[in-house]
Short mmCIF file of C-alpha atoms in Angstrom, two decimals:
data_model
loop_
_atom_site.label_atom_id
_atom_site.label_comp_id
_atom_site.label_asym_id
_atom_site.label_seq_id
_atom_site.Cartn_x
_atom_site.Cartn_y
_atom_site.Cartn_z
CA UNK E 29 1.66 17.83 10.71
CA UNK E 30 -1.36 15.52 10.83
CA UNK E 31 -1.25 12.14 9.16
CA UNK E 32 -3.88 10.38 7.07
CA UNK E 33 -7.03 9.58 9.03
CA UNK E 34 -9.73 7.16 7.92
CA UNK E 35 -13.21 6.55 9.24
CA UNK E 36 -14.80 4.39 10.35
CA UNK E 37 -12.18 1.91 11.54
CA UNK E 38 -14.50 -1.08 11.30
CA UNK E 39 -17.78 -1.67 9.49
CA UNK E 40 -20.15 -4.57 8.97
CA UNK E 41 -22.57 -4.45 6.05
CA UNK E 42 -25.02 -6.82 4.44
CA UNK E 43 -24.63 -8.05 0.86
CA UNK E 44 -26.38 -5.66 -1.56
CA UNK E 45 -26.01 -2.61 0.68
CA UNK E 46 -23.99 0.51 -0.08
CA UNK E 47 -21.08 1.87 1.96
CA UNK E 48 -19.14 5.15 2.15
CA UNK E 49 -15.62 5.29 3.59
CA UNK E 50 -13.87 8.55 4.39
CA UNK E 51 -10.29 9.79 4.34
CA UNK E 52 -8.61 13.01 5.42
CA UNK E 53 -5.33 13.53 3.63
CA UNK E 54 -2.07 14.58 5.21
CA UNK E 55 -1.48 18.32 5.34
CA UNK E 56 0.12 19.54 2.10
CA UNK E 57 -0.86 16.45 0.08
CA UNK E 58 -3.16 17.08 -2.89
CA UNK E 59 -3.51 13.54 -4.25
CA UNK E 60 -5.48 10.71 -2.66
CA UNK E 61 -5.43 7.04 -3.67
CA UNK E 62 -7.56 4.16 -2.46
CA UNK E 63 -6.41 0.55 -2.13
CA UNK E 64 -8.17 -2.70 -1.29
CA UNK E 65 -6.23 -5.25 0.78
CA UNK E 66 -7.73 -8.72 1.01
CA UNK E 67 -6.52 -11.00 3.81
CA UNK E 68 -3.02 -12.31 3.13
CA UNK E 69 -2.53 -10.14 0.04
CA UNK E 70 -0.80 -6.90 -0.83
CA UNK E 71 -2.89 -3.77 -1.38
CA UNK E 72 -4.54 -3.44 -4.81
CA UNK E 73 -4.96 -0.02 -6.42
CA UNK E 74 -8.60 1.06 -6.81
CA UNK E 75 -8.31 4.65 -8.03
CA UNK E 76 -6.58 7.98 -7.50
CA UNK E 77 -7.93 11.54 -7.23
CA UNK E 78 -6.05 14.73 -8.00
CA UNK E 79 -7.67 18.16 -7.82
CA UNK E 80 -11.10 16.58 -7.39
CA UNK E 81 -10.84 14.53 -10.61
CA UNK E 82 -10.27 10.79 -10.99
CA UNK E 83 -6.69 10.49 -12.18
CA UNK E 84 -6.24 6.77 -12.71
CA UNK E 85 -8.16 3.59 -11.99
CA UNK E 86 -7.26 -0.01 -11.31
CA UNK E 87 -9.18 -3.14 -12.28
CA UNK E 88 -12.30 -2.48 -10.21
CA UNK E 89 -15.93 -2.33 -11.44
CA UNK E 90 -17.92 0.93 -11.70
CA UNK E 91 -19.78 0.18 -8.46
CA UNK E 92 -16.56 1.40 -6.81
CA UNK E 93 -16.65 5.20 -7.06
CA UNK E 94 -15.10 8.12 -5.27
CA UNK E 95 -14.97 11.81 -4.62
CA UNK E 96 -12.31 14.29 -3.64
CA UNK E 97 -13.25 17.56 -1.95
CA UNK E 98 -11.60 21.01 -2.18
CA UNK E 99 -9.77 20.35 1.11
CA UNK E 100 -8.31 17.18 -0.55
CA UNK E 101 -10.26 14.81 1.70
CA UNK E 102 -11.89 11.91 -0.11
CA UNK E 103 -14.68 9.34 -0.04
CA UNK E 104 -14.84 5.82 -1.41
CA UNK E 105 -18.32 4.55 -2.23
CA UNK E 106 -19.15 0.93 -2.96
CA UNK E 107 -22.61 0.00 -4.22
CA UNK E 108 -24.26 -3.41 -4.29
CA UNK E 109 -21.80 -4.92 -1.83
CA UNK E 110 -20.61 -8.47 -2.47
CA UNK E 111 -19.07 -10.92 -0.01
CA UNK E 112 -15.70 -10.59 -1.82
CA UNK E 113 -15.66 -6.88 -1.02
CA UNK E 114 -14.71 -7.81 2.55
CA UNK E 115 -11.23 -6.35 2.98
CA UNK E 116 -9.12 -3.63 4.55
CA UNK E 117 -9.57 -0.41 2.56
CA UNK E 118 -6.56 1.87 2.68
CA UNK E 119 -6.34 5.51 1.77
CA UNK E 120 -2.99 7.05 0.85
CA UNK E 121 -2.27 10.70 0.35
CA UNK E 122 0.68 11.91 -1.62
CA UNK E 123 2.44 15.12 -2.51
CA UNK E 124 5.31 14.75 -4.89
CA UNK E 125 7.10 11.45 -4.25
CA UNK E 126 5.85 11.01 -0.68
CA UNK E 127 3.08 8.45 -0.04
CA UNK E 128 1.45 8.17 3.42
CA UNK E 129 -1.13 5.52 4.27
CA UNK E 130 -3.91 5.67 6.81
CA UNK E 131 -4.68 2.80 9.18
CA UNK E 132 -7.54 1.64 7.00
CA UNK E 133 -11.19 0.69 7.34
CA UNK E 134 -11.93 -2.99 7.90
CA UNK E 135 -15.11 -3.78 5.94
CA UNK E 136 -16.91 -7.06 6.51
CA UNK E 137 -19.77 -7.99 4.19
CA UNK E 138 -22.12 -10.67 5.50
CA UNK W 10 -4.86 -7.50 -10.20
CA UNK W 11 -1.15 -7.20 -10.90
CA UNK W 12 1.19 -8.05 -8.03
CA UNK W 13 4.94 -8.24 -7.81
CA UNK W 14 6.77 -11.51 -7.05
CA UNK W 15 8.02 -11.19 -3.50
CA UNK W 16 10.01 -13.86 -1.68
CA UNK W 17 10.18 -15.50 0.70
CA UNK W 18 6.52 -15.59 1.76
CA UNK W 19 7.49 -16.02 5.40
CA UNK W 20 10.60 -16.22 7.54
CA UNK W 21 11.23 -17.50 11.08
CA UNK W 22 14.54 -16.25 12.40
CA UNK W 23 16.43 -15.94 15.65
CA UNK W 24 16.92 -12.53 17.20
CA UNK W 25 20.23 -11.09 16.03
CA UNK W 26 20.18 -12.78 12.63
CA UNK W 27 20.24 -10.88 9.35
CA UNK W 28 17.26 -11.02 6.99
CA UNK W 29 17.06 -10.69 3.23
CA UNK W 30 13.98 -10.48 1.03
CA UNK W 31 13.51 -9.56 -2.60
CA UNK W 32 10.99 -8.51 -5.16
CA UNK W 33 10.89 -9.00 -8.93
CA UNK W 34 8.67 -7.69 -11.68
CA UNK W 35 8.09 -8.34 -15.36
CA UNK W 36 7.74 -4.57 -15.84
CA UNK W 37 10.23 -1.81 -15.15
CA UNK W 38 9.61 0.82 -12.51
CA UNK W 39 11.23 4.18 -11.87
CA UNK W 40 10.57 3.98 -8.14
CA UNK W 41 10.77 1.11 -5.65
CA UNK W 42 9.39 1.40 -2.13
CA UNK W 43 9.57 -0.90 0.89
CA UNK W 44 6.82 -0.83 3.54
CA UNK W 45 6.19 -2.57 6.87
CA UNK W 46 2.67 -3.32 8.03
CA UNK W 47 1.70 -4.23 11.59
CA UNK W 48 -1.63 -5.95 12.36
CA UNK W 49 -4.57 -3.57 12.08
CA UNK W 50 -2.45 -0.77 10.69
CA UNK W 51 -1.66 0.71 7.30
CA UNK W 52 1.71 0.22 5.61
CA UNK W 53 4.52 2.46 6.88
CA UNK W 54 7.26 3.53 4.48
CA UNK W 55 10.73 2.20 5.35
CA UNK W 56 12.86 3.06 2.34
CA UNK W 57 12.26 4.73 -1.04
CA UNK W 58 14.53 4.18 -4.06
CA UNK W 59 14.40 6.46 -7.08
CA UNK W 60 17.37 5.51 -9.26
CA UNK W 61 18.51 2.24 -10.84
CA UNK W 62 21.48 0.84 -8.92
CA UNK W 63 20.74 3.02 -5.88
CA UNK W 64 21.65 1.53 -2.49
CA UNK W 65 19.99 3.24 0.48
CA UNK W 66 20.14 2.59 4.22
CA UNK W 67 17.80 3.50 7.05
CA UNK W 68 19.34 2.36 10.34
CA UNK W 69 19.59 -1.43 10.23
CA UNK W 70 17.71 -1.56 6.92
CA UNK W 71 19.37 -1.49 3.51
CA UNK W 72 17.59 -1.63 0.16
CA UNK W 73 18.76 -1.62 -3.42
CA UNK W 74 17.08 -0.69 -6.70
CA UNK W 75 18.12 -3.27 -9.31
CA UNK W 76 20.06 -2.19 -12.38
CA UNK W 77 17.42 -3.67 -14.70
CA UNK W 78 14.72 -1.63 -12.84
CA UNK W 79 12.76 -4.89 -12.49
CA UNK W 80 13.88 -5.90 -9.02
CA UNK W 81 14.76 -4.73 -5.54
CA UNK W 82 15.93 -6.27 -2.28
CA UNK W 83 15.68 -5.37 1.39
CA UNK W 84 18.13 -6.46 4.07
CA UNK W 85 17.62 -6.14 7.82
CA UNK W 86 20.71 -6.58 9.95
CA UNK W 87 20.78 -7.84 13.55
CA UNK W 88 17.02 -8.42 13.79
CA UNK W 89 15.15 -7.55 16.98
CA UNK W 90 11.66 -8.60 18.19
CA UNK W 91 10.03 -5.34 17.02
CA UNK W 92 11.01 -6.19 13.42
CA UNK W 93 8.10 -8.67 13.45
CA UNK W 94 5.50 -7.77 10.84
CA UNK W 95 4.73 -8.03 7.15
CA UNK W 96 7.10 -6.37 4.70
CA UNK W 97 5.85 -5.26 1.30
CA UNK W 98 7.70 -4.10 -1.77
CA UNK W 99 5.95 -1.72 -4.14
CA UNK W 100 6.86 -0.44 -7.58
CA UNK W 101 5.69 2.81 -9.06
CA UNK W 102 6.13 4.76 -12.26
CA UNK W 103 5.82 8.30 -11.07
CA UNK W 104 5.05 10.91 -13.64
CA UNK W 105 2.25 11.41 -16.11
CA UNK W 106 -1.30 11.00 -14.95
CA UNK W 107 -0.81 7.98 -12.72
CA UNK W 108 1.36 7.31 -9.72
CA UNK W 109 -0.23 4.15 -8.39
CA UNK W 110 1.71 1.56 -6.44
CA UNK W 111 1.93 -2.10 -7.46
CA UNK W 112 2.55 -4.23 -4.37
CA UNK W 113 4.05 -7.63 -3.73
CA UNK W 114 2.17 -10.20 -1.62
CA UNK W 115 4.38 -9.53 1.37
CA UNK W 116 7.00 -11.33 3.48
CA UNK W 117 5.86 -12.24 6.98
CA UNK W 118 8.75 -11.97 9.42
CA UNK W 119 8.73 -13.74 12.79
CA UNK W 120 11.62 -13.24 15.23
CA UNK W 121 12.35 -15.66 18.08
CA UNK W 122 13.92 -13.97 21.10
#
């Protein structure tokens, strides 16, 4: 059974650019959620995808968008990057009551 | 964004000591989860609680789901150096269209050998 894998592990972008982060869900899990974790904080819910549709969204602006593919993998896209977008971005896949997190992508916006 | 009230923020303890941390919320949850996060890694699930009043153990770890459904605690007995890390509580209301987790700010645990 493979776990949740995220790519890339680290990324540096310039303010105003766009970024795409990727996540492969754990085998058997059909739901993917994305979280933003700023330094010294707990993860904050961005949005969740189930069967390729957005299934819930936290308090994040529309420039945060996502996709889920038929194989349940997912992408997080962030447009018009701001300095405050610098954070660890975590993907979690779930099936039933089981949540599994990936190791995250560390995004630095300069 | 919404975060749970988790305390203490940090703890410095001697190896072998017991540890206790707790989490409170103004909202009720039907699921409480406790995670541990090591530097550069994602959170790893330690214990999941699904019923008010439930007391669950996982080795040296014990967690309880508060009767009011607004709080939970985690105890670690006989701490060892590898217990070092950041511990997060998370509440969830599973069911319906959303199953997102609301996290606390974390408790940073340091263990002196």
